[in-house]
Coordinates of C-alpha atoms in Angstrom, one line a residue:
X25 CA -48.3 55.4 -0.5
X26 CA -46.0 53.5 -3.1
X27 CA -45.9 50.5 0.1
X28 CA -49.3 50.8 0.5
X29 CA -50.0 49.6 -3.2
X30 CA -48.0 46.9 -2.8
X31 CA -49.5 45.5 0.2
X32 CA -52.8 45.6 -1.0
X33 CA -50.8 44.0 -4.5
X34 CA -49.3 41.3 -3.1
X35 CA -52.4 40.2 -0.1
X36 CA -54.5 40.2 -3.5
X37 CA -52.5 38.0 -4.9
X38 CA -51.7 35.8 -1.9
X39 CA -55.5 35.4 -2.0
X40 CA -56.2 34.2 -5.1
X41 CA -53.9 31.9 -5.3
X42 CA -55.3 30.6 -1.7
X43 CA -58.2 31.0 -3.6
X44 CA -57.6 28.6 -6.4
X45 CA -55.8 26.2 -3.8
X46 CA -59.1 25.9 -2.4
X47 CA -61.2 25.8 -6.0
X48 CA -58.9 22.6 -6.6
X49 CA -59.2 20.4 -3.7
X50 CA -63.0 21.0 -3.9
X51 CA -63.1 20.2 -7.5
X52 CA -64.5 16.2 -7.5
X53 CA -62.7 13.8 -9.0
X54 CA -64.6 10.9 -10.7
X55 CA -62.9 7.6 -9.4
X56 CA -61.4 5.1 -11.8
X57 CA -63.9 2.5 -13.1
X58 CA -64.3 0.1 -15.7
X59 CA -66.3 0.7 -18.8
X60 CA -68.5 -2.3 -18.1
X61 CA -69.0 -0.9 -14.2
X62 CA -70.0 2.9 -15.6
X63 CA -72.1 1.0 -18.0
X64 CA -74.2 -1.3 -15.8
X65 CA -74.2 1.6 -13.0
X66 CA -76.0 4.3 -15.8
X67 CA -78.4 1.6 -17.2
X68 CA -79.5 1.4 -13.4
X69 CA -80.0 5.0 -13.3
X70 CA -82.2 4.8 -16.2
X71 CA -84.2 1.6 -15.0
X72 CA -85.2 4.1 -11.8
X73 CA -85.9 7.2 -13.7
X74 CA -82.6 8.8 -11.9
X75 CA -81.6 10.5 -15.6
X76 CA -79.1 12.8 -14.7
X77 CA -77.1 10.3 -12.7
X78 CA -77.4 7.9 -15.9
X79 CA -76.1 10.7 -18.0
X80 CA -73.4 11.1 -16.1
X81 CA -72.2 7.8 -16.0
X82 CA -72.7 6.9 -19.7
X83 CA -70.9 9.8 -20.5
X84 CA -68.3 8.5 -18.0
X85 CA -67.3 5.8 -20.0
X86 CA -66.0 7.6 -23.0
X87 CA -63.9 9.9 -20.8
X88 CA -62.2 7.4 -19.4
X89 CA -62.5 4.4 -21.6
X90 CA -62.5 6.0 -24.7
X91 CA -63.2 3.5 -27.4
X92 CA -64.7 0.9 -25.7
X93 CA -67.2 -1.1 -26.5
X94 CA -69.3 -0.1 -23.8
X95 CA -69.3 3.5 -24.9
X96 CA -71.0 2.7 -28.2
X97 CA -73.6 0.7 -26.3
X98 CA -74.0 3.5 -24.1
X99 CA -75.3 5.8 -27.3
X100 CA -78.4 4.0 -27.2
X101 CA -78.8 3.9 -23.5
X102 CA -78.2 7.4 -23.9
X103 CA -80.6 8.3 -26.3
X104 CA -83.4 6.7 -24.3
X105 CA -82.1 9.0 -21.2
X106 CA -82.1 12.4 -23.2
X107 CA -85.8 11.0 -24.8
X108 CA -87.3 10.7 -21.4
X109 CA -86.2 13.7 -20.6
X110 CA -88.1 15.6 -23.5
X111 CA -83.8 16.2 -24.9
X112 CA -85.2 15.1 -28.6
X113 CA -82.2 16.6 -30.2
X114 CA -80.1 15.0 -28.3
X115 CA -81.7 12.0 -28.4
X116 CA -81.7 11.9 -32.1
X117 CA -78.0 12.2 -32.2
X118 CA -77.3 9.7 -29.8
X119 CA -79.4 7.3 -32.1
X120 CA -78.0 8.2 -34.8
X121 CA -74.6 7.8 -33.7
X122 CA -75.8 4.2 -32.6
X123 CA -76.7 3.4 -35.9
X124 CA -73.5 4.4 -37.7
X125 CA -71.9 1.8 -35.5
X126 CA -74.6 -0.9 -35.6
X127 CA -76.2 -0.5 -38.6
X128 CA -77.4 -4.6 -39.2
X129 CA -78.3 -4.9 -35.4
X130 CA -81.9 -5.0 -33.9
X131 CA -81.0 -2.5 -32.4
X132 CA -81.0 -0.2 -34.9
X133 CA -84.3 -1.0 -35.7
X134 CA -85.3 0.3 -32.7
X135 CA -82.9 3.3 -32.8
X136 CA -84.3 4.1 -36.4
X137 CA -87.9 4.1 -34.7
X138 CA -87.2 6.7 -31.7
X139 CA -85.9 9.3 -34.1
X140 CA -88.7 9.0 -36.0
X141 CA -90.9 9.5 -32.2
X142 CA -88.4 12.3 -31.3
X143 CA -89.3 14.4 -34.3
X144 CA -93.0 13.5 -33.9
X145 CA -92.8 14.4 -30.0
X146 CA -91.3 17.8 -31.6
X147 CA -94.6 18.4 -33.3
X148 CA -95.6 21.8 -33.3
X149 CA -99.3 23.0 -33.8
X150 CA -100.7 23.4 -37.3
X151 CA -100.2 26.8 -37.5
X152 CA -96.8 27.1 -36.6
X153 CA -93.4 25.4 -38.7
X154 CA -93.9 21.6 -39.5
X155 CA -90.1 21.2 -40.1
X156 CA -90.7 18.4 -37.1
X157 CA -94.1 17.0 -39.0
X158 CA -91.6 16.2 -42.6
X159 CA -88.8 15.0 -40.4
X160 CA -91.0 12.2 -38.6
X161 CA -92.4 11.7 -42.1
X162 CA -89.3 10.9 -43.2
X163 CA -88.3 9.2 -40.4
X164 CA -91.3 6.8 -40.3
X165 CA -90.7 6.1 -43.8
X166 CA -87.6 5.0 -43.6
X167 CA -88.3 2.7 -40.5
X168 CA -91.2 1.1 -42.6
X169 CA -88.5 0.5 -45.9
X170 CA -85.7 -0.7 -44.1
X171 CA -87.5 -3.0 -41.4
X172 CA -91.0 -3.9 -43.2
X173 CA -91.9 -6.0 -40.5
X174 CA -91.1 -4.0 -37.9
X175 CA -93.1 -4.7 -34.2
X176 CA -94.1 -0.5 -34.2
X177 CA -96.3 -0.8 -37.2
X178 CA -99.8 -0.4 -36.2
X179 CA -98.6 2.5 -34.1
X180 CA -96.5 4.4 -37.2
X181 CA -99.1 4.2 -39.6
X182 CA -101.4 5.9 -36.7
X183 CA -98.8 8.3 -36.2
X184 CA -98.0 9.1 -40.1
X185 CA -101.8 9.6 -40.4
X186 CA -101.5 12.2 -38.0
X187 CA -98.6 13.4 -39.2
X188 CA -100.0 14.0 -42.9
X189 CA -103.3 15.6 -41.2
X190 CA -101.3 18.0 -39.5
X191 CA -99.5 19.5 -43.0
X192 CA -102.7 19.2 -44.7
X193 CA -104.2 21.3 -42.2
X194 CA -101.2 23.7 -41.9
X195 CA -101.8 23.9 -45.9
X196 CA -105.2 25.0 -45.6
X197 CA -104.2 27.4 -42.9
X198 CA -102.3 29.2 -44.9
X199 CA -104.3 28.8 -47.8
X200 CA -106.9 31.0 -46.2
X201 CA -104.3 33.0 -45.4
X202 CA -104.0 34.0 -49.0
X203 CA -107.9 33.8 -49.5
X204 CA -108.9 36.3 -46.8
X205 CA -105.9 38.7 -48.3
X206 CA -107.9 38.5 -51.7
X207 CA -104.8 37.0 -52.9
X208 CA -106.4 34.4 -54.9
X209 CA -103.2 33.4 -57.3
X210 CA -101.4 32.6 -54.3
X211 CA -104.4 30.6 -52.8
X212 CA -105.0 28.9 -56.1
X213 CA -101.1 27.5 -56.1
X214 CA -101.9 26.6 -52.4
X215 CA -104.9 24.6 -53.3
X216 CA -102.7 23.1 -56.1
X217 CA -99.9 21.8 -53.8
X218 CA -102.8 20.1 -51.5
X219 CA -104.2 18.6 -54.6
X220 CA -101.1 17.4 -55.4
X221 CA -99.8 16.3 -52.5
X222 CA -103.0 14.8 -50.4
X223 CA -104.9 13.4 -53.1
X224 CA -105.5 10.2 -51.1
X225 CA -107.2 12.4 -48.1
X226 CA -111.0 13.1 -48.5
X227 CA -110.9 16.9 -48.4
X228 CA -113.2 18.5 -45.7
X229 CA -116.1 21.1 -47.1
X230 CA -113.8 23.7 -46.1
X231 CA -111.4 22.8 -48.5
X232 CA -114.1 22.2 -51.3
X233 CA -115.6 25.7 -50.2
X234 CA -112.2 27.2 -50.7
X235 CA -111.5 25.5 -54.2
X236 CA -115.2 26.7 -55.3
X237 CA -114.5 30.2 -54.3
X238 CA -110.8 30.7 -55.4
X239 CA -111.6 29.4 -59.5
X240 CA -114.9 31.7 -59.0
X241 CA -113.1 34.7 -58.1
X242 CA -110.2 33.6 -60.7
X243 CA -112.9 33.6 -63.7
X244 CA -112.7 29.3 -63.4
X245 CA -116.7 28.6 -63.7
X246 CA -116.6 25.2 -64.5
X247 CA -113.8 24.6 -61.7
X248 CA -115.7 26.3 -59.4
X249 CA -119.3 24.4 -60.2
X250 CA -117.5 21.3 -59.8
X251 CA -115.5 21.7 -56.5
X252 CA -119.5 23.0 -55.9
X253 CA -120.8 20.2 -56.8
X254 CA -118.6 18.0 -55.1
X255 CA -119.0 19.8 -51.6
X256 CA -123.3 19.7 -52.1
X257 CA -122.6 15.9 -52.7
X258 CA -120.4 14.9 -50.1
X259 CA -121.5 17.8 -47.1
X260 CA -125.2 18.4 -48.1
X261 CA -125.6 20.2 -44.6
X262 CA -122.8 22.0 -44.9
X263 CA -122.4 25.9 -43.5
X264 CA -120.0 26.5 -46.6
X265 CA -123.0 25.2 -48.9
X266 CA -125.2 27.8 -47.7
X267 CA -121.7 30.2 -47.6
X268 CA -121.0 29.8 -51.7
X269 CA -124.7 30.1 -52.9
X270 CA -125.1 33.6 -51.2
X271 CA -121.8 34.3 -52.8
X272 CA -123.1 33.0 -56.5
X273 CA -126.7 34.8 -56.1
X274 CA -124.7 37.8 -54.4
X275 CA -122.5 38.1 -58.1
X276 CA -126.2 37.1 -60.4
X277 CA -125.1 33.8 -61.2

């Protein structure tokens, strides 16, 4: 029984290692080439949308070349690969790492404009975080304070208008929130960050309708009447216009 152990022991044994002679030979082994060759032959990849091969042989270049001057080209290269393939993280980090090393470079225009684009293409819906929405804020603002004249202009202001449209309505999200809790302290402070913050937008009757209601429900008369006033004015045909006078002749006022 004690032999038969061993047997069984040692053929297990003689098998893996067989086993791991075999893993080895068919484990590929990249060949040798220069940084400039791995270079040229991912920025092809890229130029015919083959991004995974272009990955690999940006990332190439560091492993074998390590320090070269090719592998901090290749951060940008690389950044544009992980951006077309929706990687925004990654993407950001590859531009950032670009502009640590070329900081006074056209280039880094450039770089400094697709993080900006990653974070807005990492958007999500009003209703949901806008950690992304601040960051391409941010972003955009920097791009337009460092590079004033730069060629993506016309296209950031567009996106930062979107941008600032998408936190003013995820403010008044959860600003209802509040309002249909009957929290109306917490709405008020909600309606004061907006007034705060987007004073340059034109605020849409439902905001007007909230800011009437909220100071009438807080004892605020004269607030109220004015945001009123205001939302008559400006949305005469308004549904909330209809909305706050049923609510004043509901409470005799």
């Amino acid at each position: 029984m004690k032999k038969t152990i061993i047997y069984s022991a040692l053929a297990l044994v003689v098998f893996f290692i067989s086993s791991c002679s075999t893993s080895k030979e068919l484990v590929k082994t990249e060949p040798e080439k220069s940084a400039y060759e791995w270079y040229n032959e991912g920025v092809q990849y890229y130029i015919n949308h083959n991004y995974k091969e272009a990955e690999h042989s940006l990332s190439m270049i560091n492993q074998q070349h390590p320090g070269s001057i090719y592998g901090k080209k290749a951060s940008l290269i690389l950044g544009d690969v992980y951006y077309s393939e929706g990687d925004y993280l990654l993407a950001i980090d590859e531009y950032k790492k670009f502009i640590e090393l070329y900081p006074n470079t056209k280039d880094a225009m450039f770089a400094q404009y697709k993080i900006a684009m990653s974070y807005y293409k990492m958007m999500n819906g009003y209703k949901l975080d806008q950690t992304p929405t601040k960051n391409a804020i941010e972003n955009f603002l920097i791009l337009l304070d460092k590079y004033p004249n730069n060629p993506y202009k016309d296209q950031v202001y567009d996106h930062l208008t979107e941008c600032v449209k998408q936190l003013y309505m995820h403010q008044l999200y959860i600003t209802k929130f509040y309002y249909d809790l009957g929290k109306y302290r917490a709405a008020e402070i909600e309606l004061n960050y907006m007034a705060k913050h987007f004073s340059n937008l034109n605020f849409n009757d439902e905001m007007l309708y909230l800011l009437a209601s909220v100071y009438d429900h807080l004892g605020k008369k004269q607030q109220a009447l004015n945001f009123f006033d205001e939302l008559k004015k400006k949305y005469p045909n308004s549904k909330y216009v209809i909305r706050f006078e049923k609510e004043l002749n509901k409470a005799g006022k």
